[in-house]
mmCIF file of C-alpha atoms in Angstrom:
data_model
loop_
_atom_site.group_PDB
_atom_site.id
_atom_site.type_symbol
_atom_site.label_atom_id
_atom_site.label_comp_id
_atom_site.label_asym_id
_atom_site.label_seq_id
_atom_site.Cartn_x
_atom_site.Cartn_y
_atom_site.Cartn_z
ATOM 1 C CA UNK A 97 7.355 -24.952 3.804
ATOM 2 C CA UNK A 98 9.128 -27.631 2.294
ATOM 3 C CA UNK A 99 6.770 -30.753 0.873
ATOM 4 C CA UNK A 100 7.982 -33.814 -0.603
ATOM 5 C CA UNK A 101 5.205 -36.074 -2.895
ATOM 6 C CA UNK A 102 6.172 -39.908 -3.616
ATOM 7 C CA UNK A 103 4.285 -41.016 -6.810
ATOM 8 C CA UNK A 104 2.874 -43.603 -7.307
ATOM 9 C CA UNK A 105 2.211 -44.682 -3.664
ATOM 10 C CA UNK A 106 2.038 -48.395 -4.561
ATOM 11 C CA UNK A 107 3.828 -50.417 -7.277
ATOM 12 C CA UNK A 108 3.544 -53.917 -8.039
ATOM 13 C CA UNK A 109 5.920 -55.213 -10.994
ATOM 14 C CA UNK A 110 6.853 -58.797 -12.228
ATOM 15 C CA UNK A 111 10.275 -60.148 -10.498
ATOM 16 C CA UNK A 112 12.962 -59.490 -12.268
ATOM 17 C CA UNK A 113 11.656 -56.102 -14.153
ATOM 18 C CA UNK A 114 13.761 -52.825 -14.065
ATOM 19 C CA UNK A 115 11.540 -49.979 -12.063
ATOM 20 C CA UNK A 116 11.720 -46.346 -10.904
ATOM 21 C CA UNK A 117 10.285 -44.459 -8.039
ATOM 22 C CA UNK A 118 9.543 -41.196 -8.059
ATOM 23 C CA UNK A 119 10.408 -38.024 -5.302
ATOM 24 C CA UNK A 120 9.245 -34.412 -6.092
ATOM 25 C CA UNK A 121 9.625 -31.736 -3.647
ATOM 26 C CA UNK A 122 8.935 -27.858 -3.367
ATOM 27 C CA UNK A 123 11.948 -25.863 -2.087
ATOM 28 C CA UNK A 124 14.625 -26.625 -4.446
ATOM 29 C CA UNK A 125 17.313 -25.027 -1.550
ATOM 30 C CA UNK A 126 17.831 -28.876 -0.511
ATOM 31 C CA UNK A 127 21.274 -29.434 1.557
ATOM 32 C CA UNK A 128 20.446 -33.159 0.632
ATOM 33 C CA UNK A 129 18.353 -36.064 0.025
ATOM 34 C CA UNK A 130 18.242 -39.864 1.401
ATOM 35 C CA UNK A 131 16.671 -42.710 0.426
ATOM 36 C CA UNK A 132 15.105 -45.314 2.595
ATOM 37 C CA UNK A 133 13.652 -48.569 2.833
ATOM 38 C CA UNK A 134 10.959 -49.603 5.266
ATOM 39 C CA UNK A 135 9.910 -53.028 5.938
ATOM 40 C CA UNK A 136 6.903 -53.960 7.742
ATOM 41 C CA UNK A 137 6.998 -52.886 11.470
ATOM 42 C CA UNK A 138 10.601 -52.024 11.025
ATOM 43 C CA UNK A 139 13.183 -49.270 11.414
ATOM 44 C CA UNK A 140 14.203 -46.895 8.196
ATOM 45 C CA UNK A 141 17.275 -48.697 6.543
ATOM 46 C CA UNK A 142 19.540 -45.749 4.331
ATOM 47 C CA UNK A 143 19.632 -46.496 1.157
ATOM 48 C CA UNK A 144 21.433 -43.962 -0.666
ATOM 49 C CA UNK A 145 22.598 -40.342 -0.033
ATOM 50 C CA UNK A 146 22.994 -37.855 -2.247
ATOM 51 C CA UNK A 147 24.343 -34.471 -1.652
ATOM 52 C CA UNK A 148 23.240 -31.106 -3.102
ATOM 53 C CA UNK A 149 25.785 -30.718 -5.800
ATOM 54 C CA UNK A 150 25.779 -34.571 -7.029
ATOM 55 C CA UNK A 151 23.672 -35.955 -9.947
ATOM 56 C CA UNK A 152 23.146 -39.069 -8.976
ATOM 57 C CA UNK A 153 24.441 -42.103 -6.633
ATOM 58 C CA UNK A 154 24.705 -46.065 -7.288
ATOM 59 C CA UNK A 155 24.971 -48.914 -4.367
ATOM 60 C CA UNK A 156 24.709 -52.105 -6.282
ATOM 61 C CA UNK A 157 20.990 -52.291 -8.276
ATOM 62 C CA UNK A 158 20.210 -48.995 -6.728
ATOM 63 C CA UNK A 159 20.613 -45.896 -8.567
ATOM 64 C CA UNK A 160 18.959 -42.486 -7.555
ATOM 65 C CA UNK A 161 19.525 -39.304 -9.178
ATOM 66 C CA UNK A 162 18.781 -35.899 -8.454
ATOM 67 C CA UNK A 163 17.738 -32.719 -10.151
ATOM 68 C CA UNK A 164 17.751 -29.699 -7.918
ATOM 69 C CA UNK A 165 16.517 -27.152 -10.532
ATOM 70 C CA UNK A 166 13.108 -28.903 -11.239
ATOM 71 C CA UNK A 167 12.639 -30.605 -7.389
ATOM 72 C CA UNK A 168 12.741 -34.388 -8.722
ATOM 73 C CA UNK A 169 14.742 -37.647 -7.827
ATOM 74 C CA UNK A 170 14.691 -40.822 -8.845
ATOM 75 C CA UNK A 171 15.523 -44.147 -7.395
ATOM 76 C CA UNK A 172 15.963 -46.865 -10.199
ATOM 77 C CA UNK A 173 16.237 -50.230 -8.773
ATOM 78 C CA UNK A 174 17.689 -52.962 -11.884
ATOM 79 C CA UNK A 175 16.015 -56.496 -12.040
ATOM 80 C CA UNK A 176 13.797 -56.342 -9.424
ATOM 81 C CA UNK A 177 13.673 -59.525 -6.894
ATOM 82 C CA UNK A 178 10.718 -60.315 -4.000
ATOM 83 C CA UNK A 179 12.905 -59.198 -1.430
ATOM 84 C CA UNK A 180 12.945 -55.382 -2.949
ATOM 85 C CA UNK A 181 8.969 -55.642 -1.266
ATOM 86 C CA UNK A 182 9.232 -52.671 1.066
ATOM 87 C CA UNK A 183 7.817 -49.392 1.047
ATOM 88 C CA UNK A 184 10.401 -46.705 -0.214
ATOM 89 C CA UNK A 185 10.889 -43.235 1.526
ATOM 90 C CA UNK A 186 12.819 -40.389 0.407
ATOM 91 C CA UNK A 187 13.222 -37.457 2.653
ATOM 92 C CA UNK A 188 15.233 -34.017 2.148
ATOM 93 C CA UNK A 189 17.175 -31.805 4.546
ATOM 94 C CA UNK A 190 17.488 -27.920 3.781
ATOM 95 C CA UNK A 191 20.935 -25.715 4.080
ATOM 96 C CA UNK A 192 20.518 -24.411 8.231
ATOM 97 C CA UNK A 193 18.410 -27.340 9.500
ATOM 98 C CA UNK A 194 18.828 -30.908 10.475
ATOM 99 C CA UNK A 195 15.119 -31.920 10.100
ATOM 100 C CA UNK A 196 14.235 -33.954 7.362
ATOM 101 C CA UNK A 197 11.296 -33.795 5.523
ATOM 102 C CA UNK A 198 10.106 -37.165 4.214
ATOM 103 C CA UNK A 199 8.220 -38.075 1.472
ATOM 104 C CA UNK A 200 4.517 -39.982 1.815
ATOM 105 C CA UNK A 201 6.503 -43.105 0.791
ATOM 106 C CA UNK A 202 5.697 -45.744 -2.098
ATOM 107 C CA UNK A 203 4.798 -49.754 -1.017
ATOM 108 C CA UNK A 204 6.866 -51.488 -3.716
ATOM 109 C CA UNK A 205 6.247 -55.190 -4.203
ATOM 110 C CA UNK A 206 7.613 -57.512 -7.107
ATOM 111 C CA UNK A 207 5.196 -60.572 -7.217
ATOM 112 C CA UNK A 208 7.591 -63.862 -8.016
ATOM 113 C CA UNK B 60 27.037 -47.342 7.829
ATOM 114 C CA UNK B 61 26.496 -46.228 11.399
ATOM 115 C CA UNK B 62 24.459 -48.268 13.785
ATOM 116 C CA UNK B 63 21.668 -46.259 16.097
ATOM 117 C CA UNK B 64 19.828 -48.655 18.716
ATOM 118 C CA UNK B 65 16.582 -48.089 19.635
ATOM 119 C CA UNK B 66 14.819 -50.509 22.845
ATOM 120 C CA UNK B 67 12.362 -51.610 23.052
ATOM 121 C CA UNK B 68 10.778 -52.634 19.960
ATOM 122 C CA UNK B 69 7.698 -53.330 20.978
ATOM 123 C CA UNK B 70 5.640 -52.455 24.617
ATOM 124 C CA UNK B 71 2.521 -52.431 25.946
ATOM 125 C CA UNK B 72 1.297 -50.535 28.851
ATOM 126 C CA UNK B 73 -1.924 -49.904 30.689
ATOM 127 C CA UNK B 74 -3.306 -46.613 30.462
ATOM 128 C CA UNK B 75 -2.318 -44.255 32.878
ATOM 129 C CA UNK B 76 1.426 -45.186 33.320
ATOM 130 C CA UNK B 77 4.697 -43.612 31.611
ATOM 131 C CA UNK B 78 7.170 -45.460 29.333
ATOM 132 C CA UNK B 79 10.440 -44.770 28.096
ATOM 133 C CA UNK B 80 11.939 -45.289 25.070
ATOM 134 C CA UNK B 81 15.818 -45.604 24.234
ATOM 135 C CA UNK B 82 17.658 -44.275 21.461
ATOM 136 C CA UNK B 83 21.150 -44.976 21.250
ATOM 137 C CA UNK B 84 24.251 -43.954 18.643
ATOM 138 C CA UNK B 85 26.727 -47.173 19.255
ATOM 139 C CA UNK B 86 29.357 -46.218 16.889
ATOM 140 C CA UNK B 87 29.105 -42.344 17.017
ATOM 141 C CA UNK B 88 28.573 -39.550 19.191
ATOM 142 C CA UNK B 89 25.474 -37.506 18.219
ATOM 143 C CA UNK B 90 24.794 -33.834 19.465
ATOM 144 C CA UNK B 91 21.443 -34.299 17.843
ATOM 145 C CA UNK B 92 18.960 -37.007 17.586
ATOM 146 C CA UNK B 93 15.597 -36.964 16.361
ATOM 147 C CA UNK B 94 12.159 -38.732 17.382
ATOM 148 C CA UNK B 95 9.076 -39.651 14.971
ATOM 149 C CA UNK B 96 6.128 -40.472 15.058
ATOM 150 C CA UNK B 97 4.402 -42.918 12.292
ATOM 151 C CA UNK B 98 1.014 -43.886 12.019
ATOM 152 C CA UNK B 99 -0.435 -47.333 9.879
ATOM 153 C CA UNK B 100 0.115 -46.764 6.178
ATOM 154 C CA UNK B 101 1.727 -43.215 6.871
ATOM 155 C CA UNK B 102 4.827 -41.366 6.881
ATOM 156 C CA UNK B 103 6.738 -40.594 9.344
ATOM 157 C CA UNK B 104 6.419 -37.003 11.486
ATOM 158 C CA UNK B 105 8.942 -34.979 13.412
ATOM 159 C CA UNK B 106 8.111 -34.498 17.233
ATOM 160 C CA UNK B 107 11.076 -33.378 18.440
ATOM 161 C CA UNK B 108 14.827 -32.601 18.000
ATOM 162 C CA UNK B 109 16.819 -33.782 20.956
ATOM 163 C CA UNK B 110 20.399 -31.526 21.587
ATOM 164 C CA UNK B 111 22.389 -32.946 23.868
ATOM 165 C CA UNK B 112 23.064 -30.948 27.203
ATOM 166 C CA UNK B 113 19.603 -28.950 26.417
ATOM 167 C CA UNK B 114 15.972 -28.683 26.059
ATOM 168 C CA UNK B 115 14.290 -30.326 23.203
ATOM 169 C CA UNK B 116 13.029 -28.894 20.501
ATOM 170 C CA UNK B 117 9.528 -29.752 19.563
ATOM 171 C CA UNK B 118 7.233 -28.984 16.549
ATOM 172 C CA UNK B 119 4.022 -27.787 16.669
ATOM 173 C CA UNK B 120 1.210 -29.639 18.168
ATOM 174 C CA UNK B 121 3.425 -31.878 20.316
ATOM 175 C CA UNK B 122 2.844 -31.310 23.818
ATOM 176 C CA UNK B 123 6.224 -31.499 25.550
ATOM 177 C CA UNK B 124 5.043 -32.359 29.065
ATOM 178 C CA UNK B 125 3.621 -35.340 27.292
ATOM 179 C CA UNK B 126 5.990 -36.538 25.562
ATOM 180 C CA UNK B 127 9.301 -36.031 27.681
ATOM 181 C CA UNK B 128 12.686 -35.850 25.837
ATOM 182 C CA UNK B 129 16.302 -36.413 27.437
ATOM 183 C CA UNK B 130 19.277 -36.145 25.680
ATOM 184 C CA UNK B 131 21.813 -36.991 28.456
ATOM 185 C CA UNK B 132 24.852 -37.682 26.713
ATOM 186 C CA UNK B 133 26.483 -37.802 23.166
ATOM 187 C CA UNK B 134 25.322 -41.224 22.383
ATOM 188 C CA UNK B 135 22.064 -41.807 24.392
ATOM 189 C CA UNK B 136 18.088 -39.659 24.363
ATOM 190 C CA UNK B 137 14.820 -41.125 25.775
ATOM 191 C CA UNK B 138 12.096 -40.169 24.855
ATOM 192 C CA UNK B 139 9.334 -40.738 28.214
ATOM 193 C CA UNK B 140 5.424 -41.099 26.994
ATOM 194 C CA UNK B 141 3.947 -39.550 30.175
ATOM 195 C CA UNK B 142 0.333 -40.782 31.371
ATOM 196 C CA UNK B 143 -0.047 -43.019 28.394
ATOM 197 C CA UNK B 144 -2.984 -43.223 26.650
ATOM 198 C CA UNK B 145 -4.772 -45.478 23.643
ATOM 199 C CA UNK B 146 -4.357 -42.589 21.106
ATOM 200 C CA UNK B 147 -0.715 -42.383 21.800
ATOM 201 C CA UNK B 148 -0.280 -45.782 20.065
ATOM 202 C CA UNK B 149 2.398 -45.917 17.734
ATOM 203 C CA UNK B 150 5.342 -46.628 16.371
ATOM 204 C CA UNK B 151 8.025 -44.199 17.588
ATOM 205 C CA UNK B 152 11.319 -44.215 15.617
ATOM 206 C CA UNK B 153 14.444 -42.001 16.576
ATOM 207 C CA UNK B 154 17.479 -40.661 14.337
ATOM 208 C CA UNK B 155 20.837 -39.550 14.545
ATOM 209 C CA UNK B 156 23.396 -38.185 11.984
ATOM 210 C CA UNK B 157 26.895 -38.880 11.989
ATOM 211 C CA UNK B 158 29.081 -36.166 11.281
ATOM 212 C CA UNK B 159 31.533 -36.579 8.373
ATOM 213 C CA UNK B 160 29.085 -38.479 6.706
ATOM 214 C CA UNK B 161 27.531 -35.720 4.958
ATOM 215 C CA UNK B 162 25.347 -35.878 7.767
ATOM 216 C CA UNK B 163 23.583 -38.937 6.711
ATOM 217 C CA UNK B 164 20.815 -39.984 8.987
ATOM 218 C CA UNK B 165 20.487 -42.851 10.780
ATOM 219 C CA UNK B 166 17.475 -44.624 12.073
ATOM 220 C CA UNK B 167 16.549 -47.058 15.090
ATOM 221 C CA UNK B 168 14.763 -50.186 14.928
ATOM 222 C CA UNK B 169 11.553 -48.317 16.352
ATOM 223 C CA UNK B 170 9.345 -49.369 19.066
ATOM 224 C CA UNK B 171 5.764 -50.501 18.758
ATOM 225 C CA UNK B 172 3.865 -48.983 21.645
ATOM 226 C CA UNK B 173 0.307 -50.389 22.762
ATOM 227 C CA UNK B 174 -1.733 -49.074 25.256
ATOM 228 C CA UNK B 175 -4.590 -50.984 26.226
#
Protein backbone atom coordinates (compact mmCIF):
# COMPACT_ATOMS: atom_id res chain seq x y z
CA UNK A 1 0.00 0.00 0.00
CA UNK A 2 1.29 3.08 -1.22
CA UNK A 3 2.04 5.97 1.68
CA UNK A 4 3.19 9.33 1.06
CA UNK A 5 4.87 11.43 4.35
CA UNK A 6 5.15 15.42 3.99
CA UNK A 7 7.97 16.62 6.35
CA UNK A 8 7.97 19.02 8.14
CA UNK A 9 4.16 19.53 8.53
CA UNK A 10 4.52 23.26 9.29
CA UNK A 11 7.09 25.84 8.11
CA UNK A 12 7.33 29.33 8.94
CA UNK A 13 10.29 31.31 7.10
CA UNK A 14 11.10 35.12 6.80
CA UNK A 15 9.54 36.73 3.41
CA UNK A 16 11.63 36.70 0.88
CA UNK A 17 13.83 33.41 1.93
CA UNK A 18 14.39 30.49 -0.59
CA UNK A 19 12.60 27.13 0.99
CA UNK A 20 11.97 23.45 0.20
CA UNK A 21 9.27 21.03 1.04
CA UNK A 22 9.67 17.72 1.34
CA UNK A 23 7.47 14.40 -0.24
CA UNK A 24 8.63 10.78 0.51
CA UNK A 25 6.63 7.91 -0.49
CA UNK A 26 6.82 3.97 -0.36
CA UNK A 27 6.12 2.29 -3.74
CA UNK A 28 8.59 3.72 -6.01
CA UNK A 29 6.21 2.19 -9.19
CA UNK A 30 4.70 5.92 -9.31
CA UNK A 31 2.91 6.72 -12.86
CA UNK A 32 3.24 10.36 -11.44
CA UNK A 33 3.24 12.98 -8.93
CA UNK A 34 1.35 16.53 -8.47
CA UNK A 35 1.77 19.21 -6.43
CA UNK A 36 -0.88 21.27 -4.79
CA UNK A 37 -1.70 24.22 -2.95
CA UNK A 38 -4.49 24.54 -0.44
CA UNK A 39 -5.72 27.67 0.97
CA UNK A 40 -7.92 27.92 3.85
CA UNK A 41 -11.43 26.42 3.20
CA UNK A 42 -10.54 26.16 -0.42
CA UNK A 43 -10.30 23.79 -3.37
CA UNK A 44 -6.70 22.00 -4.32
CA UNK A 45 -5.03 24.42 -6.92
CA UNK A 46 -2.23 22.13 -9.30
CA UNK A 47 0.81 23.27 -8.93
CA UNK A 48 3.12 21.27 -10.83
CA UNK A 49 3.11 17.81 -12.53
CA UNK A 50 5.67 15.70 -13.00
CA UNK A 51 5.68 12.50 -14.85
CA UNK A 52 7.46 9.22 -14.04
CA UNK A 53 10.42 9.54 -16.30
CA UNK A 54 11.10 13.47 -15.64
CA UNK A 55 13.59 14.88 -13.05
CA UNK A 56 12.15 17.74 -12.23
CA UNK A 57 9.55 20.62 -13.37
CA UNK A 58 9.67 24.63 -13.03
CA UNK A 59 6.42 27.11 -13.24
CA UNK A 60 7.85 30.43 -12.34
CA UNK A 61 9.44 30.32 -8.43
CA UNK A 62 8.29 26.78 -8.28
CA UNK A 63 10.57 24.02 -8.88
CA UNK A 64 9.88 20.31 -7.82
CA UNK A 65 11.98 17.47 -8.61
CA UNK A 66 11.66 13.93 -8.41
CA UNK A 67 13.67 10.86 -7.62
CA UNK A 68 11.89 7.62 -8.28
CA UNK A 69 14.70 5.26 -7.11
CA UNK A 70 14.83 6.57 -3.44
CA UNK A 71 10.76 7.70 -3.19
CA UNK A 72 11.56 11.59 -2.64
CA UNK A 73 10.42 14.97 -4.27
CA UNK A 74 10.98 18.21 -3.69
CA UNK A 75 9.17 21.41 -4.23
CA UNK A 76 11.61 24.49 -3.99
CA UNK A 77 9.76 27.66 -3.97
CA UNK A 78 12.59 30.94 -4.68
CA UNK A 79 12.10 34.18 -2.55
CA UNK A 80 9.33 33.38 -0.68
CA UNK A 81 6.39 36.18 -0.42
CA UNK A 82 3.15 36.16 2.27
CA UNK A 83 0.97 35.07 -0.33
CA UNK A 84 3.00 31.52 -0.70
CA UNK A 85 0.93 30.98 3.06
CA UNK A 86 -0.94 27.82 2.14
CA UNK A 87 -0.60 24.40 3.10
CA UNK A 88 1.26 22.29 0.34
CA UNK A 89 0.07 18.74 -0.79
CA UNK A 90 1.74 16.37 -2.95
CA UNK A 91 -0.03 13.28 -3.99
CA UNK A 92 1.13 10.26 -6.37
CA UNK A 93 -0.75 8.07 -8.84
CA UNK A 94 0.57 4.40 -9.58
CA UNK A 95 0.91 2.70 -13.30
CA UNK A 96 -3.05 0.85 -13.53
CA UNK A 97 -4.90 3.26 -11.21
CA UNK A 98 -6.31 6.71 -11.26
CA UNK A 99 -6.43 7.20 -7.43
CA UNK A 100 -4.10 9.41 -5.98
CA UNK A 101 -2.54 9.05 -2.90
CA UNK A 102 -1.82 12.34 -1.13
CA UNK A 103 0.58 13.29 1.15
CA UNK A 104 -0.37 14.58 5.02
CA UNK A 105 0.39 18.06 3.59
CA UNK A 106 2.80 20.89 5.06
CA UNK A 107 1.10 24.56 6.36
CA UNK A 108 3.72 26.90 4.86
CA UNK A 109 3.63 30.50 6.01
CA UNK A 110 6.30 33.34 5.30
CA UNK A 111 5.76 36.00 8.10
CA UNK A 112 6.32 39.68 6.27
CA UNK B 1 -5.19 24.37 -16.86
CA UNK B 2 -8.61 22.75 -16.88
CA UNK B 3 -11.43 24.17 -14.87
CA UNK B 4 -13.70 21.50 -12.65
CA UNK B 5 -16.79 23.26 -10.82
CA UNK B 6 -17.92 22.12 -7.80
CA UNK B 7 -21.58 23.84 -6.10
CA UNK B 8 -22.17 24.53 -3.56
CA UNK B 9 -19.41 25.69 -1.52
CA UNK B 10 -20.80 25.79 1.49
CA UNK B 11 -24.47 24.19 2.99
CA UNK B 12 -26.07 23.54 5.91
CA UNK B 13 -28.79 21.15 6.54
CA UNK B 14 -30.82 19.83 9.42
CA UNK B 15 -30.27 16.42 10.37
CA UNK B 16 -32.23 13.96 8.81
CA UNK B 17 -32.45 15.36 5.19
CA UNK B 18 -30.24 14.51 1.96
CA UNK B 19 -28.01 16.97 0.02
CA UNK B 20 -26.39 16.92 -3.15
CA UNK B 21 -23.33 18.02 -4.21
CA UNK B 22 -22.18 19.00 -7.90
CA UNK B 23 -19.09 18.31 -9.57
CA UNK B 24 -18.65 19.53 -12.89
CA UNK B 25 -15.65 19.30 -15.79
CA UNK B 26 -16.46 22.75 -17.87
CA UNK B 27 -13.75 22.49 -20.32
CA UNK B 28 -13.36 18.63 -20.60
CA UNK B 29 -15.17 15.55 -20.69
CA UNK B 30 -14.23 13.21 -17.80
CA UNK B 31 -15.01 9.35 -17.76
CA UNK B 32 -13.80 9.51 -14.22
CA UNK B 33 -14.15 11.84 -11.38
CA UNK B 34 -13.25 11.45 -7.94
CA UNK B 35 -14.83 12.56 -4.43
CA UNK B 36 -12.87 13.31 -1.00
CA UNK B 37 -13.35 13.67 2.00
CA UNK B 38 -11.12 16.16 4.34
CA UNK B 39 -11.30 16.65 7.83
CA UNK B 40 -9.80 20.08 9.96
CA UNK B 41 -6.02 20.06 9.76
CA UNK B 42 -6.07 16.73 7.62
CA UNK B 43 -5.53 15.36 4.32
CA UNK B 44 -7.67 14.58 2.06
CA UNK B 45 -9.32 10.75 1.66
CA UNK B 46 -10.70 8.89 -1.32
CA UNK B 47 -14.48 7.83 -0.99
CA UNK B 48 -15.24 7.02 -4.20
CA UNK B 49 -14.34 6.86 -7.94
CA UNK B 50 -17.23 7.95 -10.08
CA UNK B 51 -17.20 6.18 -13.98
CA UNK B 52 -19.46 7.58 -16.01
CA UNK B 53 -22.41 5.31 -17.31
CA UNK B 54 -21.69 2.94 -14.08
CA UNK B 55 -21.64 2.19 -10.50
CA UNK B 56 -19.21 3.91 -8.31
CA UNK B 57 -16.47 2.65 -6.95
CA UNK B 58 -15.99 3.09 -3.28
CA UNK B 59 -13.13 2.37 -0.78
CA UNK B 60 -13.39 0.71 2.21
CA UNK B 61 -15.39 1.94 5.05
CA UNK B 62 -17.60 4.19 2.93
CA UNK B 63 -21.03 3.12 3.03
CA UNK B 64 -22.45 3.59 -0.47
CA UNK B 65 -26.14 3.83 0.41
CA UNK B 66 -24.94 6.76 2.40
CA UNK B 67 -23.17 8.50 0.43
CA UNK B 68 -24.88 8.23 -3.14
CA UNK B 69 -22.72 8.77 -6.29
CA UNK B 70 -24.03 9.66 -9.96
CA UNK B 71 -21.98 10.04 -12.72
CA UNK B 72 -24.60 10.91 -15.42
CA UNK B 73 -22.69 12.24 -18.12
CA UNK B 74 -19.05 13.04 -19.31
CA UNK B 75 -18.86 16.32 -17.63
CA UNK B 76 -21.23 16.17 -14.57
CA UNK B 77 -21.28 13.48 -10.94
CA UNK B 78 -23.18 14.27 -7.68
CA UNK B 79 -22.40 13.04 -5.02
CA UNK B 80 -26.05 12.79 -2.61
CA UNK B 81 -25.27 12.72 1.43
CA UNK B 82 -28.33 10.59 2.32
CA UNK B 83 -30.02 11.12 5.91
CA UNK B 84 -27.43 13.63 6.91
CA UNK B 85 -26.02 13.61 10.03
CA UNK B 86 -23.53 15.93 12.43
CA UNK B 87 -20.59 13.47 11.92
CA UNK B 88 -20.90 13.72 8.23
CA UNK B 89 -19.62 17.33 8.45
CA UNK B 90 -17.09 18.14 6.09
CA UNK B 91 -15.56 19.44 3.44
CA UNK B 92 -16.17 17.30 0.34
CA UNK B 93 -13.92 18.04 -2.68
CA UNK B 94 -14.27 16.20 -6.16
CA UNK B 95 -11.59 15.61 -9.07
CA UNK B 96 -11.32 14.98 -12.55
CA UNK B 97 -8.37 14.33 -14.96
CA UNK B 98 -8.14 15.53 -18.31
CA UNK B 99 -6.86 13.27 -20.75
CA UNK B 100 -3.82 14.39 -22.78
CA UNK B 101 -2.67 16.11 -19.93
CA UNK B 102 -0.71 13.38 -18.57
CA UNK B 103 -3.71 12.87 -16.71
CA UNK B 104 -3.26 15.75 -14.45
CA UNK B 105 -5.91 16.09 -11.84
CA UNK B 106 -8.10 18.64 -11.34
CA UNK B 107 -9.90 19.78 -8.29
CA UNK B 108 -13.30 21.66 -7.39
CA UNK B 109 -13.74 24.49 -5.20
CA UNK B 110 -15.19 22.01 -2.45
CA UNK B 111 -18.22 22.38 -0.44
CA UNK B 112 -18.41 23.01 3.27
CA UNK B 113 -21.23 20.88 4.61
CA UNK B 114 -22.86 21.61 8.18
CA UNK B 115 -25.33 19.71 9.73
CA UNK B 116 -26.82 21.05 12.69
Amino acid sequence: KQEVTQIPAALSVPEGENLVLNCSFTDSAIYNLQWFRQDPGKGLTSLLLIQSSQREQTSGRLNASLDKSSGRSTLYIAASQPGDSATYLCAVRVFGNEKLTFGTGTRLTIIP
Amino acid sequence: GAVVSQHPSRVICKSGTSVKIECRSLDFQATTMFWYRQFPKQSLMLMATSNEGSKATYEQGVEKDKFLINHASLTLSTLTVTSAHPEDSSFYICSASKEGTGTEAFFGQGTRLTVV
